[in-house]
Short mmCIF file of N, CA and C in Angstrom, two decimals:
data_model
loop_
_atom_site.label_atom_id
_atom_site.label_comp_id
_atom_site.label_asym_id
_atom_site.label_seq_id
_atom_site.Cartn_x
_atom_site.Cartn_y
_atom_site.Cartn_z
N MET A 110 163.91 -265.31 28.27
CA MET A 110 163.17 -265.18 26.59
C MET A 110 163.52 -266.43 26.23
N THR A 111 162.86 -267.19 25.54
CA THR A 111 162.98 -268.20 24.70
C THR A 111 163.06 -267.93 23.32
N LYS A 112 164.27 -268.40 22.75
CA LYS A 112 164.53 -268.27 21.50
C LYS A 112 164.00 -269.60 20.71
N THR A 113 163.35 -269.44 19.57
CA THR A 113 163.19 -270.63 18.77
C THR A 113 164.58 -270.85 18.18
N LEU A 114 164.58 -272.26 17.65
CA LEU A 114 165.57 -273.11 17.08
C LEU A 114 166.11 -272.14 15.62
N LYS A 115 164.92 -271.57 15.14
CA LYS A 115 165.33 -270.81 13.82
C LYS A 115 165.82 -269.61 14.18
N GLU A 116 165.70 -268.80 15.41
CA GLU A 116 166.34 -267.64 15.79
C GLU A 116 167.67 -267.81 16.45
N LEU A 117 167.83 -268.80 16.89
CA LEU A 117 169.09 -269.49 17.58
C LEU A 117 170.47 -269.66 16.33
N VAL A 118 169.45 -270.38 15.17
CA VAL A 118 170.51 -270.78 14.37
C VAL A 118 170.96 -269.36 13.33
N PHE A 119 169.87 -268.61 13.12
CA PHE A 119 170.35 -267.24 12.45
C PHE A 119 171.33 -266.15 13.40
N SER A 120 171.07 -266.45 14.67
CA SER A 120 172.25 -265.69 15.84
C SER A 120 173.37 -266.27 15.73
N LEU A 121 173.68 -267.70 15.34
CA LEU A 121 174.89 -268.02 15.39
C LEU A 121 175.82 -267.82 13.86
N GLU A 122 174.96 -267.37 13.08
CA GLU A 122 175.33 -267.45 11.57
C GLU A 122 176.57 -266.45 11.39
N PRO A 123 176.48 -265.08 12.06
CA PRO A 123 177.57 -264.04 11.73
C PRO A 123 179.07 -264.67 12.42
N LEU A 124 178.69 -265.30 13.70
CA LEU A 124 179.97 -265.87 14.49
C LEU A 124 180.63 -266.84 13.52
N SER A 125 179.99 -267.80 13.10
CA SER A 125 180.58 -268.72 12.48
C SER A 125 180.98 -268.26 11.24
N TYR A 126 180.77 -267.43 10.25
CA TYR A 126 181.34 -266.58 9.03
C TYR A 126 182.57 -266.13 9.78
N TYR A 127 182.71 -265.33 11.02
CA TYR A 127 183.77 -264.84 11.63
C TYR A 127 184.84 -265.92 11.68
N PHE A 128 184.44 -266.84 12.11
CA PHE A 128 185.60 -268.10 12.23
C PHE A 128 185.87 -268.88 11.01
N ASN A 129 185.55 -268.24 9.97
CA ASN A 129 185.96 -268.71 8.55
C ASN A 129 184.89 -269.95 8.11
N MET A 130 183.85 -270.12 8.57
CA MET A 130 183.01 -271.11 7.82
C MET A 130 182.24 -270.68 6.71
N LYS A 131 182.30 -271.08 5.84
CA LYS A 131 181.78 -270.79 4.51
C LYS A 131 180.07 -270.89 4.53
N PRO A 132 179.32 -269.96 3.98
CA PRO A 132 177.67 -270.19 4.07
C PRO A 132 177.21 -271.29 3.88
N ASP A 133 177.87 -272.08 2.57
CA ASP A 133 177.11 -273.37 2.38
C ASP A 133 177.72 -274.35 3.20
N GLU A 134 178.65 -274.31 3.91
CA GLU A 134 179.08 -275.40 5.07
C GLU A 134 177.96 -275.13 6.24
N PHE A 135 177.78 -273.56 6.50
CA PHE A 135 176.91 -273.33 7.61
C PHE A 135 175.38 -274.07 7.41
N TRP A 136 175.07 -273.80 6.11
CA TRP A 136 173.61 -273.99 5.96
C TRP A 136 173.32 -275.51 5.58
N ASN A 137 174.48 -276.38 5.41
CA ASN A 137 174.40 -277.66 5.01
C ASN A 137 175.04 -278.71 6.05
N CYS A 138 174.88 -278.17 7.33
CA CYS A 138 175.50 -279.02 8.54
C CYS A 138 174.38 -278.92 9.40
N GLU A 139 174.73 -279.81 10.42
CA GLU A 139 173.40 -279.79 11.67
C GLU A 139 174.01 -278.49 12.86
N TYR A 140 173.03 -278.67 13.62
CA TYR A 140 173.19 -277.63 14.55
C TYR A 140 174.29 -277.91 15.67
N ARG A 141 174.33 -279.40 15.90
CA ARG A 141 175.36 -279.94 16.96
C ARG A 141 176.93 -279.63 16.26
N TYR A 142 177.00 -279.70 15.00
CA TYR A 142 178.41 -279.50 14.36
C TYR A 142 178.54 -277.94 14.61
N ILE A 143 177.75 -277.28 14.23
CA ILE A 143 178.00 -275.79 14.42
C ILE A 143 178.04 -275.03 15.92
N ASN A 144 177.52 -275.97 16.72
CA ASN A 144 177.80 -275.53 18.04
C ASN A 144 179.00 -276.22 18.50
N THR A 145 179.71 -277.32 18.03
CA THR A 145 181.02 -277.55 18.32
C THR A 145 182.01 -277.05 17.63
N PHE A 146 181.71 -276.52 16.61
CA PHE A 146 182.73 -275.77 15.96
C PHE A 146 182.76 -274.45 16.39
N LEU A 147 181.84 -273.77 16.86
CA LEU A 147 181.90 -272.50 17.54
C LEU A 147 182.61 -272.59 18.88
N LYS A 148 182.12 -273.74 19.64
CA LYS A 148 182.93 -273.81 20.95
C LYS A 148 184.31 -273.99 20.82
N THR A 149 184.83 -274.83 19.94
CA THR A 149 186.29 -275.18 19.81
C THR A 149 186.88 -273.94 19.43
N ASN A 150 186.36 -273.08 18.61
CA ASN A 150 186.88 -271.70 18.13
C ASN A 150 187.13 -270.67 18.97
N MET A 151 185.97 -270.66 20.24
CA MET A 151 185.87 -269.66 21.04
C MET A 151 187.07 -270.32 22.24
N VAL A 152 187.39 -271.38 22.40
CA VAL A 152 188.54 -271.92 23.40
C VAL A 152 189.63 -271.47 22.63
N ARG A 153 189.72 -272.00 21.49
CA ARG A 153 191.22 -271.35 20.66
C ARG A 153 191.27 -270.09 20.73
N LEU A 154 190.02 -269.08 20.68
CA LEU A 154 190.29 -267.47 20.54
C LEU A 154 190.87 -267.32 21.90
N LEU A 155 190.24 -267.86 23.19
CA LEU A 155 190.56 -267.78 24.07
C LEU A 155 191.98 -267.70 24.72
N ASP A 156 192.59 -268.93 24.12
CA ASP A 156 194.11 -269.41 24.45
C ASP A 156 194.84 -268.77 23.84
N ASP A 157 194.70 -268.12 22.46
CA ASP A 157 195.55 -267.33 21.84
C ASP A 157 195.53 -265.97 22.71
N PHE A 158 194.16 -265.60 23.43
CA PHE A 158 194.33 -264.21 23.99
C PHE A 158 195.08 -264.41 25.29
N LYS A 159 195.17 -265.74 26.30
CA LYS A 159 196.09 -265.91 27.20
C LYS A 159 197.27 -265.75 26.88
N ILE A 160 197.91 -266.46 25.53
CA ILE A 160 199.28 -266.34 25.19
C ILE A 160 199.66 -264.86 24.80
N GLN A 161 198.73 -264.13 24.36
CA GLN A 161 199.08 -262.51 24.23
C GLN A 161 199.43 -261.96 25.53
N ILE A 162 198.37 -262.12 26.29
CA ILE A 162 198.63 -261.78 27.89
C ILE A 162 200.18 -262.20 28.31
N LEU A 163 200.48 -263.26 28.44
CA LEU A 163 201.43 -264.08 29.07
C LEU A 163 202.83 -263.49 28.28
N LEU A 164 202.64 -263.07 26.96
CA LEU A 164 203.81 -262.43 26.15
C LEU A 164 203.71 -261.08 26.38
N GLN A 165 202.77 -260.28 26.68
CA GLN A 165 202.98 -258.69 27.30
C GLN A 165 203.28 -258.99 28.69
N GLU A 166 203.05 -259.96 29.64
CA GLU A 166 203.34 -259.76 30.66
C GLU A 166 204.95 -260.08 30.99
N ALA A 167 205.47 -260.83 30.03
CA ALA A 167 206.98 -260.77 29.89
C ALA A 167 207.65 -259.61 29.57
N VAL A 168 207.18 -259.05 28.89
CA VAL A 168 207.75 -257.75 28.48
C VAL A 168 207.33 -256.49 29.55
N THR A 169 206.26 -256.50 29.70
CA THR A 169 205.82 -255.05 30.65
C THR A 169 205.59 -255.51 31.81
N ASP A 170 205.15 -256.77 32.17
CA ASP A 170 204.78 -257.31 33.53
C ASP A 170 203.42 -256.45 34.19
N LYS A 171 203.12 -255.21 33.85
CA LYS A 171 202.27 -254.39 34.56
C LYS A 171 201.30 -253.42 33.78
N LEU A 172 199.95 -253.29 34.39
CA LEU A 172 199.38 -252.30 33.71
C LEU A 172 199.07 -251.22 34.60
N ILE A 173 199.09 -249.98 34.49
CA ILE A 173 198.94 -248.94 35.25
C ILE A 173 197.46 -248.14 34.98
N LYS A 174 197.04 -248.29 36.61
CA LYS A 174 195.50 -248.02 36.41
C LYS A 174 195.39 -246.75 36.99
N ALA A 175 195.39 -245.78 36.03
CA ALA A 175 195.05 -244.13 36.68
C ALA A 175 194.90 -243.11 35.41
N ASP A 176 194.54 -242.03 35.71
CA ASP A 176 194.44 -241.16 34.74
C ASP A 176 195.81 -240.59 34.63
N SER A 177 196.12 -239.78 33.51
CA SER A 177 197.16 -239.32 32.98
C SER A 177 197.73 -238.33 34.23
N MET A 178 196.62 -237.50 34.87
CA MET A 178 196.99 -236.55 35.97
C MET A 178 197.02 -236.94 37.44
N SER A 179 196.81 -238.23 37.67
CA SER A 179 196.49 -238.78 38.73
C SER A 179 198.03 -238.95 39.50
N LYS A 180 198.00 -238.75 40.87
CA LYS A 180 199.14 -238.31 41.48
C LYS A 180 199.76 -239.90 42.26
N ARG A 181 198.81 -240.99 42.27
CA ARG A 181 199.14 -241.98 42.86
C ARG A 181 198.56 -243.12 41.93
N PRO A 182 199.13 -243.45 40.79
CA PRO A 182 198.54 -244.53 39.97
C PRO A 182 198.82 -245.98 40.72
N LYS A 183 197.87 -246.90 40.18
CA LYS A 183 198.06 -248.12 40.78
C LYS A 183 198.58 -249.08 39.56
N VAL A 184 199.62 -249.87 40.08
CA VAL A 184 200.00 -250.56 39.00
C VAL A 184 199.70 -252.17 39.35
N ILE A 185 199.05 -252.63 38.42
CA ILE A 185 198.57 -253.90 38.53
C ILE A 185 199.27 -255.08 37.68
N PRO A 186 199.65 -255.95 38.07
CA PRO A 186 199.82 -257.29 37.08
C PRO A 186 198.86 -257.98 36.10
N LEU A 187 199.39 -257.91 34.87
CA LEU A 187 198.23 -258.42 33.89
C LEU A 187 197.50 -259.80 34.37
N LYS A 188 198.12 -260.53 34.87
CA LYS A 188 197.45 -261.96 35.30
C LYS A 188 196.41 -261.46 36.59
N LYS A 189 196.43 -260.50 37.18
CA LYS A 189 195.43 -260.16 38.36
C LYS A 189 194.59 -259.67 37.52
N MET A 190 194.81 -258.58 36.40
CA MET A 190 193.77 -257.59 35.70
C MET A 190 192.98 -258.86 34.80
N PHE A 191 193.46 -259.90 34.22
CA PHE A 191 192.75 -261.06 33.63
C PHE A 191 192.40 -262.29 34.75
N SER A 192 192.18 -262.19 35.72
CA SER A 192 191.97 -263.50 36.64
C SER A 192 191.25 -264.38 36.31
N LYS A 193 190.07 -263.98 35.79
CA LYS A 193 189.10 -264.89 35.29
C LYS A 193 189.70 -265.80 34.32
N LEU A 194 190.46 -265.13 33.43
CA LEU A 194 191.28 -266.36 32.24
C LEU A 194 192.03 -267.16 33.11
N PHE A 195 192.59 -266.77 34.14
CA PHE A 195 193.61 -267.52 34.66
C PHE A 195 193.57 -268.06 35.83
N LYS A 196 192.29 -269.00 35.91
CA LYS A 196 191.87 -269.69 36.99
C LYS A 196 192.59 -270.51 37.32
N GLU A 197 193.16 -271.04 38.50
CA GLU A 197 193.89 -272.38 38.76
C GLU A 197 193.12 -273.69 38.68
N GLU A 198 193.35 -274.44 37.72
CA GLU A 198 193.16 -275.44 37.53
C GLU A 198 193.60 -276.63 38.85
N PRO A 199 192.57 -277.65 38.94
CA PRO A 199 193.07 -278.91 39.80
C PRO A 199 194.17 -279.41 39.49
N LYS A 200 194.98 -279.35 40.48
CA LYS A 200 196.35 -280.12 40.20
C LYS A 200 196.03 -281.71 40.30
N ILE A 201 196.65 -282.51 39.37
CA ILE A 201 196.50 -284.02 39.63
C ILE A 201 197.52 -284.46 40.50
N LYS A 202 197.05 -285.20 41.07
CA LYS A 202 197.95 -285.61 42.29
C LYS A 202 198.60 -287.22 41.75
N ILE A 203 200.00 -287.21 41.62
CA ILE A 203 200.50 -288.22 41.07
C ILE A 203 200.94 -289.42 42.12
N GLN A 204 200.35 -290.46 41.81
CA GLN A 204 200.71 -291.47 42.86
C GLN A 204 202.15 -292.06 42.73
N SER A 205 202.61 -292.75 43.71
CA SER A 205 203.74 -293.30 43.74
C SER A 205 203.23 -295.15 43.61
N PRO A 206 204.13 -295.79 42.95
CA PRO A 206 204.02 -297.14 42.65
C PRO A 206 203.02 -297.86 43.99
N GLU A 207 203.72 -297.48 45.18
CA GLU A 207 203.34 -298.05 46.37
C GLU A 207 201.90 -297.74 46.54
N GLU A 208 201.42 -296.45 46.37
CA GLU A 208 200.29 -296.03 46.58
C GLU A 208 199.12 -296.65 45.69
N GLN A 209 199.66 -296.89 44.45
CA GLN A 209 198.73 -297.52 43.43
C GLN A 209 198.38 -298.78 43.98
N ILE A 210 199.44 -299.50 44.37
CA ILE A 210 199.60 -301.21 44.80
C ILE A 210 198.40 -300.99 46.11
N ALA A 211 198.64 -300.20 46.92
CA ALA A 211 197.67 -300.15 48.40
C ALA A 211 196.26 -299.74 47.75
N ARG A 212 196.10 -298.93 47.00
CA ARG A 212 194.93 -298.61 46.42
C ARG A 212 194.15 -299.88 45.86
N LEU A 213 195.10 -300.19 44.70
CA LEU A 213 194.29 -301.74 44.07
C LEU A 213 194.10 -302.95 45.13
N ARG A 214 194.63 -303.09 46.09
CA ARG A 214 194.52 -304.00 46.87
C ARG A 214 193.27 -303.87 47.76
N LYS A 215 192.92 -302.56 48.03
CA LYS A 215 191.60 -302.20 48.67
C LYS A 215 190.40 -302.58 47.97
N PHE A 216 190.55 -302.83 46.30
CA PHE A 216 189.35 -303.21 45.71
C PHE A 216 189.20 -304.70 45.98
N LYS A 217 190.12 -305.46 46.26
CA LYS A 217 189.97 -306.91 46.23
C LYS A 217 188.89 -307.28 47.38
#
């Protein structure tokens, strides 16, 4: 389903107001600014959510997944429950000075 630019802008309006953008700011700026504003606020919101999960995990460490009448409840760590938020980021390999020199000599 293809949306026109007008429909897209109108669909972004409530979300921008939620993130404290004023109506005159919304209607007087470019689409790319609105898009960047919303993306950065969504990243901030996800980061706040991650921090809250980590704080709760420090206190409780687990969620119990079961009914109140269940005989065998499952205990699940919070990080496992929200695994999509805590994906492993690729680790940056730190090179020693010798490795850097050897690598730079290959370019000569």
